[in-house]
Amino acid sequence: MLKEKRALVTGSTSGIGLAIARVLAAEGAEVILNGLGDPDEIAALCDEMGATHNGANLMNPDEIAQMMADIGPVDILVNNAGMQHVSPVEEFPPEKWDAILALNLSAAFHTTRLAVPEMKAKGWGRIIATASAHSLTASPFKSAYVAAKHAMAGFTKTIALELATHGVTANCISPGYVWTPLVENQIPDTMAARGMTRDQVMNDVLLAKQPTKSFVLPEDVAALALFLCGDAARGITGANYTIDGGWTAE
Ligand code: NAD
């Protein structure tokens, strides 16, 4: 389905981005991985998918510009890289705020602004953001993340309108809790911020949000991303698809 297409998936050495990269590669796309991690493990992922890897630190706009120049034009851009920090606002470290805004929001602006000219020239493109249920609703102690994800939804709607007549779509996918390292790593801070045990955080904070009482699977998010890359999704742009076990229906 995606033969002849080149796809950059940011933050694809782990979790949701890795699942998206795998499904795009399986459909024939030439995939460029991006993200941090153990070089041997990343090399194995490249072998598995016939992919290449660019290790740009997306918190640095100069590194993003260098990455986009090095990899050349892409048809599919998945702005997925992200991080979380959990803390009451008055204790929220300003450097964590800046880092989350840089990675979860500004990086997508920079990759997009540099990818769009070639997409417009070809008259075809797919821009997908892994946003979050937190692009639509808030939770306490996640001020930077919620701010960045709400902004991603606004950014995506804006570029969807700008690109609407160019064959380029832009959409958000907004998962609820997906079992990945990003979720696992926030459990200790949430235990501290809320004075809870690990089990209480799992059941009373995380899964409490999801009426299905189960985590979303990275592969299910990837299947939705693949659909949005297909021709049948040509009329879908500026949308924000939840895949959150019913969280935002409440
Ligand atoms: P993850 O921690 O498993 O993966 C994050 C990826 O981003 C990794 O590949 C990591 O190397 C990369 N990354 C981190 N810092 C980077 C940097 N400075 N430069 C380049 N790459 C960097 O996380 P995940 O759960 O797969 O999250 C992926 C996206 O999905 C994020 O935007 C996240 O906010 C969003 N999301 C996750 C969940 C969830 O429950 N896991 C829910 C909703 C939205």
Coordinates of C-alpha atoms and ligand atoms in Angstrom, one line a residue:
M1 CA 0.0 0.0 0.0
L2 CA 2.9 2.4 0.7
K3 CA 5.4 1.4 -1.9
E4 CA 7.4 4.4 -3.2
K5 CA 6.5 6.3 0.0
R6 CA 9.2 7.6 2.4
A7 CA 8.2 8.0 6.0
L8 CA 9.9 9.7 8.9
V9 CA 8.5 8.6 12.3
T10 CA 10.0 10.6 15.2
G11 CA 10.5 8.9 18.5
S12 CA 10.3 5.5 16.8
T13 CA 12.9 3.6 18.8
S14 CA 10.3 2.7 21.4
G15 CA 6.6 2.4 22.2
I16 CA 4.0 3.8 19.8
G17 CA 6.4 5.3 17.3
L18 CA 8.1 1.9 16.9
A19 CA 4.8 0.2 16.3
I20 CA 3.9 2.8 13.7
A21 CA 7.3 2.4 12.0
R22 CA 6.8 -1.3 11.9
V23 CA 3.4 -1.2 10.2
L24 CA 4.5 1.4 7.7
A25 CA 7.6 -0.7 6.8
A26 CA 5.4 -3.8 6.5
E27 CA 3.3 -1.9 3.9
G28 CA 6.3 -1.2 1.8
A29 CA 7.3 2.3 2.9
E30 CA 10.9 3.3 3.2
V31 CA 11.1 4.2 6.9
I32 CA 13.5 6.6 8.6
L33 CA 13.6 6.0 12.3
N34 CA 14.4 8.7 14.8
G35 CA 14.9 8.5 18.6
L36 CA 17.3 7.7 21.3
G37 CA 18.5 4.4 22.6
D38 CA 21.1 1.7 22.6
P39 CA 23.0 1.7 19.2
D40 CA 23.0 -2.0 18.9
E41 CA 19.2 -2.3 19.5
I42 CA 18.6 0.5 17.0
A43 CA 20.7 -1.2 14.4
A44 CA 18.7 -4.4 14.9
L45 CA 15.5 -2.4 14.4
C46 CA 16.9 -1.0 11.2
D47 CA 17.8 -4.4 10.0
E48 CA 14.3 -5.8 10.9
M49 CA 12.5 -3.1 8.9
G50 CA 15.0 -2.3 6.2
A51 CA 15.0 1.2 7.7
T52 CA 17.6 3.8 8.4
H53 CA 18.0 5.8 11.6
N54 CA 18.6 9.5 12.3
G55 CA 19.5 10.2 15.9
A56 CA 18.8 13.9 16.0
N57 CA 17.9 15.3 19.4
L58 CA 14.5 16.9 18.6
M59 CA 14.8 19.4 21.5
N60 CA 17.4 21.1 19.3
P61 CA 16.0 22.9 16.2
D62 CA 19.4 23.0 14.6
E63 CA 19.6 19.2 14.8
I64 CA 16.1 18.9 13.4
A65 CA 17.0 21.1 10.4
Q66 CA 20.2 19.0 9.9
M67 CA 18.1 15.8 10.1
M68 CA 15.6 17.0 7.5
A69 CA 18.4 18.1 5.2
D70 CA 20.2 14.7 5.6
I71 CA 17.1 12.5 5.1
G72 CA 15.7 14.4 2.1
P73 CA 12.0 14.6 1.2
V74 CA 9.4 12.5 3.0
D75 CA 5.8 11.7 2.0
I76 CA 4.7 10.7 5.4
L77 CA 5.7 12.6 8.6
V78 CA 4.7 11.1 11.9
N79 CA 5.3 13.6 14.7
N80 CA 5.4 11.2 17.6
A81 CA 8.3 11.8 19.9
G82 CA 7.3 12.9 23.3
M83 CA 8.0 12.9 27.0
Q84 CA 6.2 13.4 30.3
H85 CA 6.8 14.9 33.7
V86 CA 4.5 14.7 36.6
S87 CA 4.6 17.4 39.3
P88 CA 2.4 20.1 40.9
V89 CA 2.7 23.3 39.0
E90 CA 4.4 25.2 41.8
E91 CA 7.1 22.6 41.9
F92 CA 7.3 22.0 38.2
P93 CA 10.9 22.5 37.2
P94 CA 11.1 25.2 34.5
E95 CA 13.6 23.2 32.5
K96 CA 11.2 20.3 32.4
W97 CA 8.5 22.7 31.1
D98 CA 10.9 23.9 28.4
A99 CA 11.9 20.4 27.4
I100 CA 8.4 19.1 27.1
L101 CA 7.3 22.1 25.0
A102 CA 10.4 21.7 22.8
L103 CA 9.9 17.9 22.2
N104 CA 6.2 17.5 22.3
L105 CA 5.3 20.6 20.4
S106 CA 8.0 22.7 18.8
A107 CA 9.8 19.7 17.2
A108 CA 6.6 19.0 15.2
F109 CA 6.6 22.6 14.0
H110 CA 10.2 22.3 12.8
T111 CA 9.8 18.9 11.1
T112 CA 6.5 20.0 9.5
R113 CA 7.8 23.4 8.2
L114 CA 10.7 21.6 6.5
A115 CA 8.7 18.7 5.1
V116 CA 5.8 20.6 3.7
P117 CA 7.4 22.2 0.6
E118 CA 8.2 18.8 -1.0
M119 CA 4.8 17.5 0.0
K120 CA 3.1 20.4 -1.7
A121 CA 5.3 20.1 -4.8
K122 CA 4.3 16.4 -5.1
G123 CA 0.6 17.1 -4.3
W124 CA 0.6 14.3 -1.8
G125 CA 1.5 14.0 1.9
R126 CA 0.4 12.7 5.2
I127 CA 1.2 14.4 8.5
I128 CA 0.1 12.6 11.6
A129 CA 0.7 13.7 15.2
T130 CA 0.6 11.3 18.1
A131 CA -1.3 13.7 20.4
S132 CA -3.1 12.3 23.4
A133 CA -6.4 12.3 25.2
H134 CA -4.6 15.1 27.0
S135 CA -5.1 17.2 23.8
L136 CA -8.8 17.2 24.7
T137 CA -8.9 17.0 28.5
A138 CA -6.6 17.6 31.4
S139 CA -5.3 15.8 34.4
P140 CA -3.7 17.4 37.4
F141 CA 0.1 17.5 37.7
K142 CA 0.7 17.4 33.9
S143 CA 0.6 21.1 33.1
A144 CA 3.4 21.1 30.5
Y145 CA 2.2 17.9 28.8
V146 CA -1.5 19.0 28.6
A147 CA -0.5 22.4 27.4
A148 CA 1.7 20.9 24.6
K149 CA -0.9 18.4 23.5
H150 CA -3.7 20.9 23.4
A151 CA -1.4 23.0 21.3
M152 CA -0.6 20.1 19.0
A153 CA -4.3 19.7 18.2
G154 CA -4.5 23.4 17.3
F155 CA -1.4 23.3 15.2
T156 CA -2.7 20.2 13.4
K157 CA -6.0 21.9 12.6
T158 CA -4.2 25.0 11.3
I159 CA -1.8 23.1 8.9
A160 CA -4.7 21.0 7.8
L161 CA -6.5 24.1 6.6
E162 CA -3.3 25.5 5.0
L163 CA -2.7 22.3 3.1
A164 CA -6.2 21.3 2.3
T165 CA -6.0 21.9 -1.5
H166 CA -2.6 20.4 -1.9
G167 CA -3.3 16.7 -1.3
V168 CA -1.7 16.8 2.1
T169 CA -3.7 15.8 5.2
A170 CA -2.8 16.5 8.8
N171 CA -4.5 14.7 11.6
C172 CA -4.0 13.9 15.3
I173 CA -4.3 10.5 16.9
S174 CA -5.1 10.8 20.5
P175 CA -4.5 7.7 22.6
G176 CA -5.5 7.2 26.2
Y177 CA -3.1 5.2 28.3
V178 CA -0.9 2.9 26.1
W179 CA 1.4 0.5 27.9
T180 CA 4.8 1.9 26.9
P181 CA 8.0 3.1 28.8
L182 CA 6.5 6.6 28.9
V183 CA 3.7 5.4 31.1
E184 CA 5.8 3.0 33.1
N185 CA 8.3 5.8 33.9
Q186 CA 5.7 8.2 35.2
I187 CA 4.4 5.8 37.9
P188 CA 7.1 6.7 40.5
D189 CA 6.5 10.5 40.2
T190 CA 2.8 10.0 40.3
M191 CA 3.2 7.9 43.4
A192 CA 5.2 10.8 45.0
A193 CA 2.8 13.5 43.7
R194 CA -0.3 11.8 44.9
G195 CA 1.1 9.8 47.9
M196 CA 0.0 6.5 46.4
T197 CA 1.2 3.0 46.0
R198 CA 2.1 1.6 42.6
D199 CA -1.1 -0.4 42.5
Q200 CA -3.2 2.6 43.4
V201 CA -1.6 4.6 40.6
M202 CA -2.2 1.8 38.1
N203 CA -5.9 1.3 39.1
D204 CA -7.0 4.6 40.6
V205 CA -5.2 7.0 38.3
L206 CA -4.3 5.4 35.0
L207 CA -7.0 2.8 34.3
A208 CA -9.5 4.8 36.3
K209 CA -9.6 7.2 33.3
Q210 CA -10.4 4.4 30.8
P211 CA -13.9 2.9 31.0
T212 CA -12.6 -0.2 29.2
K213 CA -10.2 -0.8 32.2
S214 CA -7.4 -1.8 29.9
F215 CA -4.4 -0.2 28.3
V216 CA -4.5 0.6 24.5
L217 CA -2.0 -1.4 22.5
P218 CA 0.7 0.4 20.5
E219 CA -0.2 -1.9 17.5
D220 CA -3.8 -0.6 17.6
V221 CA -2.6 3.0 17.5
A222 CA -0.3 2.0 14.6
A223 CA -3.3 0.5 12.7
L224 CA -5.1 3.8 12.9
A225 CA -2.0 5.7 11.7
L226 CA -1.7 3.3 8.7
F227 CA -5.4 3.9 7.8
L228 CA -4.7 7.7 7.8
C229 CA -1.9 7.1 5.4
G230 CA -4.1 5.3 2.9
D231 CA -6.0 6.7 -0.1
A232 CA -9.3 6.0 1.6
A233 CA -8.3 8.7 4.2
R234 CA -7.8 11.4 1.6
G235 CA -10.8 13.3 2.8
I236 CA -9.9 13.2 6.5
T237 CA -7.9 16.2 7.5
G238 CA -7.9 18.4 10.6
A239 CA -9.4 15.5 12.6
N240 CA -8.4 14.4 16.1
Y241 CA -9.1 10.6 16.5
T242 CA -9.3 9.3 20.0
I243 CA -8.3 5.8 20.8
D244 CA -8.7 6.0 24.5
G245 CA -11.0 3.2 25.8
G246 CA -13.8 5.8 26.2
W247 CA -11.9 8.2 28.4
T248 CA -12.9 11.4 26.7
A249 CA -16.5 10.3 26.2
E250 CA -17.1 10.9 29.9
Ligands
NAD1 P1 8.2 6.1 24.7 O1 8.9 6.7 25.8 O2 8.1 4.6 24.6 O3 8.9 6.6 23.3 C1 9.3 7.9 23.2 C2 10.2 8.0 21.9 O4 10.7 9.4 21.8 C3 11.5 7.1 22.0 O5 11.8 6.6 20.8 C4 12.5 8.2 22.5 O6 13.8 7.8 22.1 C5 12.1 9.4 21.7 N1 12.7 10.6 22.3 C6 12.7 11.0 23.6 N2 13.4 12.1 23.7 C7 13.8 12.4 22.4 C8 14.6 13.5 21.9 N3 15.0 14.5 22.7 N4 14.8 13.5 20.6 C9 14.4 12.5 19.8 N5 13.7 11.5 20.2 C10 13.4 11.5 21.5 O7 6.8 6.8 24.6 P2 5.4 6.5 23.9 O8 4.5 6.1 25.0 O9 5.5 5.5 22.8 O10 5.0 7.9 23.4 C11 5.0 8.3 22.0 C12 4.0 9.5 21.9 O11 2.7 9.0 22.2 C13 4.4 10.7 22.7 O12 4.2 11.9 22.0 C14 3.4 10.6 23.8 O13 3.1 11.8 24.4 C15 2.2 10.0 23.1 N6 1.2 9.3 23.9 C16 1.5 8.3 24.7 C17 0.6 7.7 25.5 C18 0.9 6.5 26.4 O14 0.0 6.1 27.2 N7 2.0 5.8 26.2 C19 -0.7 8.2 25.5 C20 -1.0 9.3 24.7 C21 -0.1 9.8 23.9

